[in-house]
mmCIF file of C-alpha atoms in Angstrom:
data_model
loop_
_atom_site.group_PDB
_atom_site.id
_atom_site.type_symbol
_atom_site.label_atom_id
_atom_site.label_comp_id
_atom_site.label_asym_id
_atom_site.label_seq_id
_atom_site.Cartn_x
_atom_site.Cartn_y
_atom_site.Cartn_z
ATOM 1 C CA ALA A 336 20.424 -13.116 71.323
ATOM 2 C CA GLN A 337 18.873 -9.981 69.350
ATOM 3 C CA SER A 338 21.779 -6.367 69.724
ATOM 4 C CA VAL A 339 23.202 -4.099 67.896
ATOM 5 C CA ALA A 340 27.094 -3.051 67.827
ATOM 6 C CA GLN A 341 27.358 0.431 67.098
ATOM 7 C CA PRO A 342 31.484 0.138 67.419
ATOM 8 C CA GLU A 343 32.488 3.650 67.065
ATOM 9 C CA ASP A 344 32.191 6.555 69.611
ATOM 10 C CA GLN A 345 33.461 9.204 67.636
ATOM 11 C CA VAL A 346 33.759 9.879 64.379
ATOM 12 C CA ASN A 347 34.710 13.675 62.491
ATOM 13 C CA VAL A 348 34.839 14.243 60.015
ATOM 14 C CA ALA A 349 35.323 17.439 57.388
ATOM 15 C CA GLU A 350 31.643 19.983 56.280
ATOM 16 C CA GLY A 351 30.662 19.060 52.766
ATOM 17 C CA ASN A 352 32.472 16.126 53.016
ATOM 18 C CA PRO A 353 30.300 12.521 53.156
ATOM 19 C CA LEU A 354 29.866 10.502 56.204
ATOM 20 C CA THR A 355 29.214 7.469 57.578
ATOM 21 C CA VAL A 356 28.450 6.231 60.683
ATOM 22 C CA LYS A 357 28.253 2.647 60.864
ATOM 23 C CA CYS A 358 25.657 -0.134 62.894
ATOM 24 C CA THR A 359 25.566 -3.422 62.931
ATOM 25 C CA TYR A 360 22.707 -6.299 63.627
ATOM 26 C CA SER A 361 21.771 -9.752 65.671
ATOM 27 C CA VAL A 362 18.123 -10.917 65.902
ATOM 28 C CA SER A 363 15.871 -13.019 65.201
ATOM 29 C CA GLY A 364 13.686 -13.256 62.489
ATOM 30 C CA ASN A 365 12.988 -10.167 60.179
ATOM 31 C CA PRO A 366 15.622 -7.096 61.029
ATOM 32 C CA TYR A 367 12.999 -4.073 61.225
ATOM 33 C CA LEU A 368 15.986 -1.379 61.172
ATOM 34 C CA PHE A 369 15.981 2.610 62.609
ATOM 35 C CA TRP A 370 18.437 5.123 63.264
ATOM 36 C CA TYR A 371 17.933 8.184 65.247
ATOM 37 C CA VAL A 372 19.322 11.241 65.669
ATOM 38 C CA GLN A 373 20.051 13.275 68.930
ATOM 39 C CA TYR A 374 20.599 16.888 70.234
ATOM 40 C CA PRO A 375 22.058 18.010 72.954
ATOM 41 C CA ASN A 376 19.551 17.318 75.922
ATOM 42 C CA ARG A 377 16.742 16.237 74.182
ATOM 43 C CA GLY A 378 14.493 12.907 72.596
ATOM 44 C CA LEU A 379 15.590 11.303 70.529
ATOM 45 C CA GLN A 380 14.641 11.888 66.369
ATOM 46 C CA PHE A 381 13.296 9.503 64.080
ATOM 47 C CA LEU A 382 16.227 9.396 60.579
ATOM 48 C CA LEU A 383 15.074 6.639 59.061
ATOM 49 C CA LYS A 384 13.650 3.056 59.113
ATOM 50 C CA TYR A 385 14.090 -0.748 57.169
ATOM 51 C CA ILE A 386 11.702 -3.078 57.061
ATOM 52 C CA THR A 387 11.021 -4.171 53.634
ATOM 53 C CA GLY A 388 11.965 -3.835 50.144
ATOM 54 C CA ASP A 389 15.393 -1.847 48.574
ATOM 55 C CA ASN A 390 18.392 -1.556 50.315
ATOM 56 C CA LEU A 391 18.997 1.317 50.213
ATOM 57 C CA VAL A 392 16.713 3.352 52.150
ATOM 58 C CA LYS A 393 16.035 7.628 52.541
ATOM 59 C CA GLY A 394 15.218 9.786 55.484
ATOM 60 C CA SER A 395 14.996 12.772 56.931
ATOM 61 C CA TYR A 396 17.603 15.381 56.327
ATOM 62 C CA GLY A 397 18.905 13.725 53.883
ATOM 63 C CA PHE A 398 19.978 10.786 55.200
ATOM 64 C CA GLU A 399 19.774 7.903 53.938
ATOM 65 C CA ALA A 400 21.292 4.016 55.146
ATOM 66 C CA GLU A 401 22.471 1.064 52.875
ATOM 67 C CA PHE A 402 20.707 -2.042 54.112
ATOM 68 C CA ASN A 403 23.293 -5.422 53.342
ATOM 69 C CA LYS A 404 21.694 -8.076 55.238
ATOM 70 C CA SER A 405 25.234 -10.480 54.702
ATOM 71 C CA GLN A 406 27.207 -7.971 56.646
ATOM 72 C CA THR A 407 24.072 -7.424 59.461
ATOM 73 C CA SER A 408 25.489 -4.357 58.824
ATOM 74 C CA PHE A 409 22.689 -0.991 58.278
ATOM 75 C CA HIS A 410 24.942 1.901 57.980
ATOM 76 C CA LEU A 411 23.256 5.489 57.733
ATOM 77 C CA LYS A 412 24.991 7.733 55.454
ATOM 78 C CA LYS A 413 24.862 11.253 53.854
ATOM 79 C CA PRO A 414 26.351 12.917 50.854
ATOM 80 C CA SER A 415 27.527 16.120 52.329
ATOM 81 C CA ALA A 416 28.175 16.651 55.849
ATOM 82 C CA LEU A 417 26.507 20.014 57.466
ATOM 83 C CA VAL A 418 28.070 21.321 60.863
ATOM 84 C CA SER A 419 24.348 21.016 62.021
ATOM 85 C CA ASP A 420 24.429 17.614 61.558
ATOM 86 C CA SER A 421 26.828 17.322 65.040
ATOM 87 C CA ALA A 422 24.819 14.624 66.889
ATOM 88 C CA LEU A 423 24.849 11.532 68.377
ATOM 89 C CA TYR A 424 23.029 9.122 66.869
ATOM 90 C CA PHE A 425 21.343 5.925 68.257
ATOM 91 C CA CYS A 426 20.869 2.615 65.711
ATOM 92 C CA ALA A 427 18.267 0.666 67.133
ATOM 93 C CA VAL A 428 16.665 -2.568 66.106
ATOM 94 C CA ARG A 429 12.685 -4.028 66.982
ATOM 95 C CA ASP A 430 12.955 -6.810 69.465
ATOM 96 C CA ASN A 431 10.835 -9.911 67.198
ATOM 97 C CA LEU A 432 10.766 -12.016 70.423
ATOM 98 C CA VAL A 433 7.624 -9.179 72.244
ATOM 99 C CA THR A 434 4.552 -8.997 69.920
ATOM 100 C CA GLY A 435 2.120 -6.295 70.488
ATOM 101 C CA ALA A 436 4.439 -3.455 71.739
ATOM 102 C CA ASN A 437 7.536 -2.061 68.870
ATOM 103 C CA ASN A 438 10.263 -2.548 71.862
ATOM 104 C CA LEU A 439 13.514 -1.882 70.136
ATOM 105 C CA PHE A 440 17.534 -2.233 71.545
ATOM 106 C CA PHE A 441 19.128 0.136 71.081
ATOM 107 C CA GLY A 442 22.967 0.524 70.524
ATOM 108 C CA THR A 443 25.220 2.755 72.522
ATOM 109 C CA GLY A 444 25.775 5.299 70.189
ATOM 110 C CA THR A 445 27.525 7.530 67.955
ATOM 111 C CA ARG A 446 29.083 10.795 68.672
ATOM 112 C CA LEU A 447 29.508 12.693 64.880
ATOM 113 C CA THR A 448 31.284 16.274 64.553
ATOM 114 C CA VAL A 449 31.605 17.892 61.418
ATOM 115 C CA ILE A 450 34.160 19.715 61.402
ATOM 116 C CA PRO A 451 33.884 23.824 59.574
ATOM 117 C CA ASP B 267 9.733 15.679 70.136
ATOM 118 C CA GLY B 268 5.791 15.160 68.260
ATOM 119 C CA GLY B 269 2.961 15.051 70.132
ATOM 120 C CA ILE B 270 4.901 14.110 74.187
ATOM 121 C CA THR B 271 5.798 15.904 76.858
ATOM 122 C CA GLN B 272 7.973 15.002 79.747
ATOM 123 C CA SER B 273 7.766 16.904 82.615
ATOM 124 C CA PRO B 274 9.675 17.807 84.819
ATOM 125 C CA LYS B 275 12.795 18.930 82.251
ATOM 126 C CA TYR B 276 15.016 19.473 85.072
ATOM 127 C CA LEU B 277 14.479 17.424 88.866
ATOM 128 C CA PHE B 278 16.147 16.536 92.057
ATOM 129 C CA ARG B 279 15.531 14.698 94.366
ATOM 130 C CA LYS B 280 17.146 14.283 98.587
ATOM 131 C CA GLU B 281 18.066 10.284 98.229
ATOM 132 C CA GLY B 282 15.829 8.219 100.304
ATOM 133 C CA GLN B 283 12.859 10.298 98.395
ATOM 134 C CA ASN B 284 10.584 8.493 95.657
ATOM 135 C CA VAL B 285 10.268 10.696 92.670
ATOM 136 C CA THR B 286 7.183 10.317 89.636
ATOM 137 C CA LEU B 287 8.495 11.286 86.280
ATOM 138 C CA SER B 288 5.677 12.515 84.013
ATOM 139 C CA CYS B 289 4.834 11.359 80.456
ATOM 140 C CA GLU B 290 1.641 12.467 78.695
ATOM 141 C CA GLN B 291 1.393 12.040 74.586
ATOM 142 C CA ASN B 292 -1.782 13.216 72.325
ATOM 143 C CA LEU B 293 -0.794 10.585 69.010
ATOM 144 C CA ASN B 294 -3.236 8.236 69.984
ATOM 145 C CA HIS B 295 -0.581 5.675 70.705
ATOM 146 C CA ASP B 296 -1.382 2.757 72.293
ATOM 147 C CA ALA B 297 2.424 1.631 73.342
ATOM 148 C CA MET B 298 4.393 3.296 75.849
ATOM 149 C CA TYR B 299 8.095 3.012 76.717
ATOM 150 C CA TRP B 300 9.843 4.657 79.006
ATOM 151 C CA TYR B 301 14.136 4.144 79.477
ATOM 152 C CA ARG B 302 17.204 5.586 81.065
ATOM 153 C CA GLN B 303 19.980 6.998 79.350
ATOM 154 C CA ASP B 304 23.617 7.191 80.493
ATOM 155 C CA PRO B 305 26.848 8.284 79.401
ATOM 156 C CA GLY B 306 27.717 5.635 76.740
ATOM 157 C CA GLN B 307 25.138 2.825 77.677
ATOM 158 C CA GLY B 308 22.713 3.955 75.116
ATOM 159 C CA LEU B 309 19.204 4.147 76.406
ATOM 160 C CA ARG B 310 18.115 0.847 78.289
ATOM 161 C CA LEU B 311 14.926 -0.064 78.878
ATOM 162 C CA ILE B 312 12.928 0.285 81.822
ATOM 163 C CA TYR B 313 9.390 -0.503 81.704
ATOM 164 C CA TYR B 314 6.563 -1.114 78.314
ATOM 165 C CA SER B 315 3.003 -0.761 78.274
ATOM 166 C CA GLN B 316 0.755 -2.185 75.173
ATOM 167 C CA ILE B 317 -2.774 -0.737 76.288
ATOM 168 C CA VAL B 318 -4.048 0.654 79.014
ATOM 169 C CA ASN B 319 -4.423 -1.243 82.581
ATOM 170 C CA ASP B 320 -0.546 -3.415 81.445
ATOM 171 C CA PHE B 321 3.102 -2.842 81.639
ATOM 172 C CA GLN B 322 6.054 -5.413 81.587
ATOM 173 C CA LYS B 323 9.430 -5.287 83.040
ATOM 174 C CA GLY B 324 11.709 -3.753 80.837
ATOM 175 C CA ASP B 325 15.550 -5.172 81.028
ATOM 176 C CA ILE B 326 16.249 -2.591 84.257
ATOM 177 C CA ALA B 327 12.283 -2.702 86.024
ATOM 178 C CA GLU B 328 14.121 -3.084 89.750
ATOM 179 C CA GLY B 329 13.643 0.137 91.726
ATOM 180 C CA TYR B 330 11.057 2.029 89.364
ATOM 181 C CA SER B 331 7.544 1.483 88.815
ATOM 182 C CA VAL B 332 4.593 2.028 86.838
ATOM 183 C CA SER B 333 0.550 2.763 86.709
ATOM 184 C CA ARG B 334 -1.119 3.021 83.068
ATOM 185 C CA GLU B 335 -4.135 4.409 84.170
ATOM 186 C CA LYS B 336 -5.304 6.120 80.491
ATOM 187 C CA LYS B 337 -3.819 5.969 76.977
ATOM 188 C CA GLU B 338 -2.497 8.939 77.189
ATOM 189 C CA SER B 339 -0.518 8.838 80.453
ATOM 190 C CA PHE B 340 2.266 5.991 81.275
ATOM 191 C CA PRO B 341 3.952 8.593 84.598
ATOM 192 C CA LEU B 342 7.153 6.857 85.532
ATOM 193 C CA THR B 343 8.298 6.601 89.900
ATOM 194 C CA VAL B 344 11.982 6.520 90.417
ATOM 195 C CA THR B 345 11.749 4.773 94.833
ATOM 196 C CA SER B 346 14.545 5.138 97.019
ATOM 197 C CA ALA B 347 14.897 0.831 96.035
ATOM 198 C CA GLN B 348 17.124 2.435 92.632
ATOM 199 C CA LYS B 349 19.914 2.934 93.814
ATOM 200 C CA ASN B 350 21.670 4.959 91.475
ATOM 201 C CA PRO B 351 18.828 6.939 89.930
ATOM 202 C CA THR B 352 20.775 10.359 88.694
ATOM 203 C CA ALA B 353 19.941 9.530 85.112
ATOM 204 C CA PHE B 354 18.294 11.231 82.027
ATOM 205 C CA TYR B 355 14.563 9.883 81.713
ATOM 206 C CA LEU B 356 12.943 9.064 78.050
ATOM 207 C CA CYS B 357 9.758 8.385 77.361
ATOM 208 C CA ALA B 358 8.280 6.781 73.971
ATOM 209 C CA SER B 359 5.397 5.755 72.629
ATOM 210 C CA SER B 360 4.497 4.168 69.233
ATOM 211 C CA VAL B 361 0.954 2.175 67.125
ATOM 212 C CA ALA B 362 1.150 -0.712 68.616
ATOM 213 C CA GLY B 363 0.305 -4.448 66.922
ATOM 214 C CA THR B 364 1.485 -7.999 66.492
ATOM 215 C CA TYR B 365 4.621 -8.561 63.982
ATOM 216 C CA SER B 366 4.250 -4.089 63.492
ATOM 217 C CA SER B 367 7.569 -2.148 63.026
ATOM 218 C CA TYR B 368 7.038 0.836 63.781
ATOM 219 C CA GLU B 369 8.713 3.744 64.990
ATOM 220 C CA GLN B 370 9.304 4.892 68.594
ATOM 221 C CA TYR B 371 7.953 8.581 69.331
ATOM 222 C CA PHE B 372 10.744 10.174 72.114
ATOM 223 C CA GLY B 373 9.528 13.179 74.397
ATOM 224 C CA PRO B 374 11.983 15.600 75.900
ATOM 225 C CA GLY B 375 13.113 13.654 78.512
ATOM 226 C CA THR B 376 13.970 14.799 82.304
ATOM 227 C CA ARG B 377 17.161 14.940 84.394
ATOM 228 C CA LEU B 378 16.623 13.707 87.898
ATOM 229 C CA THR B 379 19.669 14.487 89.715
ATOM 230 C CA VAL B 380 19.225 12.615 93.501
ATOM 231 C CA THR B 381 22.319 13.706 95.742
#
């Protein structure tokens, strides 16, 4: 079955410290992985994606993610957290069983709180 | 929120009434999607459309209906058959194509409350 797991509902980190938001996946075929961020009462904003190539993907707002095939993980990272990074983060994987559209399976989300 | 608009932002309805949520995009995307978001459950796919005049059920289509008469528009109707309609509804669009891996762009969402 294709799915995404975000094992932590909540992550707290002090401002200036590095942050990691975890994601593991299960997919048929090649994994196409995405990270999105959601601020309160807003839509999701795309941060970055992994399609192929380098395992370290760089995205918007200083975020990056590391793809690890052997561990089936795609953790989101940032070297130095900002208070403004506090939001809900979603990991997603493309549904490879659907052709044409780009259907995604989303994780349940991780709420990141950066403490001043 | 890119070039996708959803209206209204907040919607209140009485139980038993059908309600239609609007979604319009100017990104020239072929594919469009409707999701429902509930606390702690992430996003669940209701319907998707790969092209005009075609749409497919997602994981939780019961009690919902859609149409895709224009490329730019993908309205969602929440019918009285939907048992728990109160939720945050998100519309998205993307480039379509077999074996592609394009990200979805999301609208700002509509919060529907049914009492």
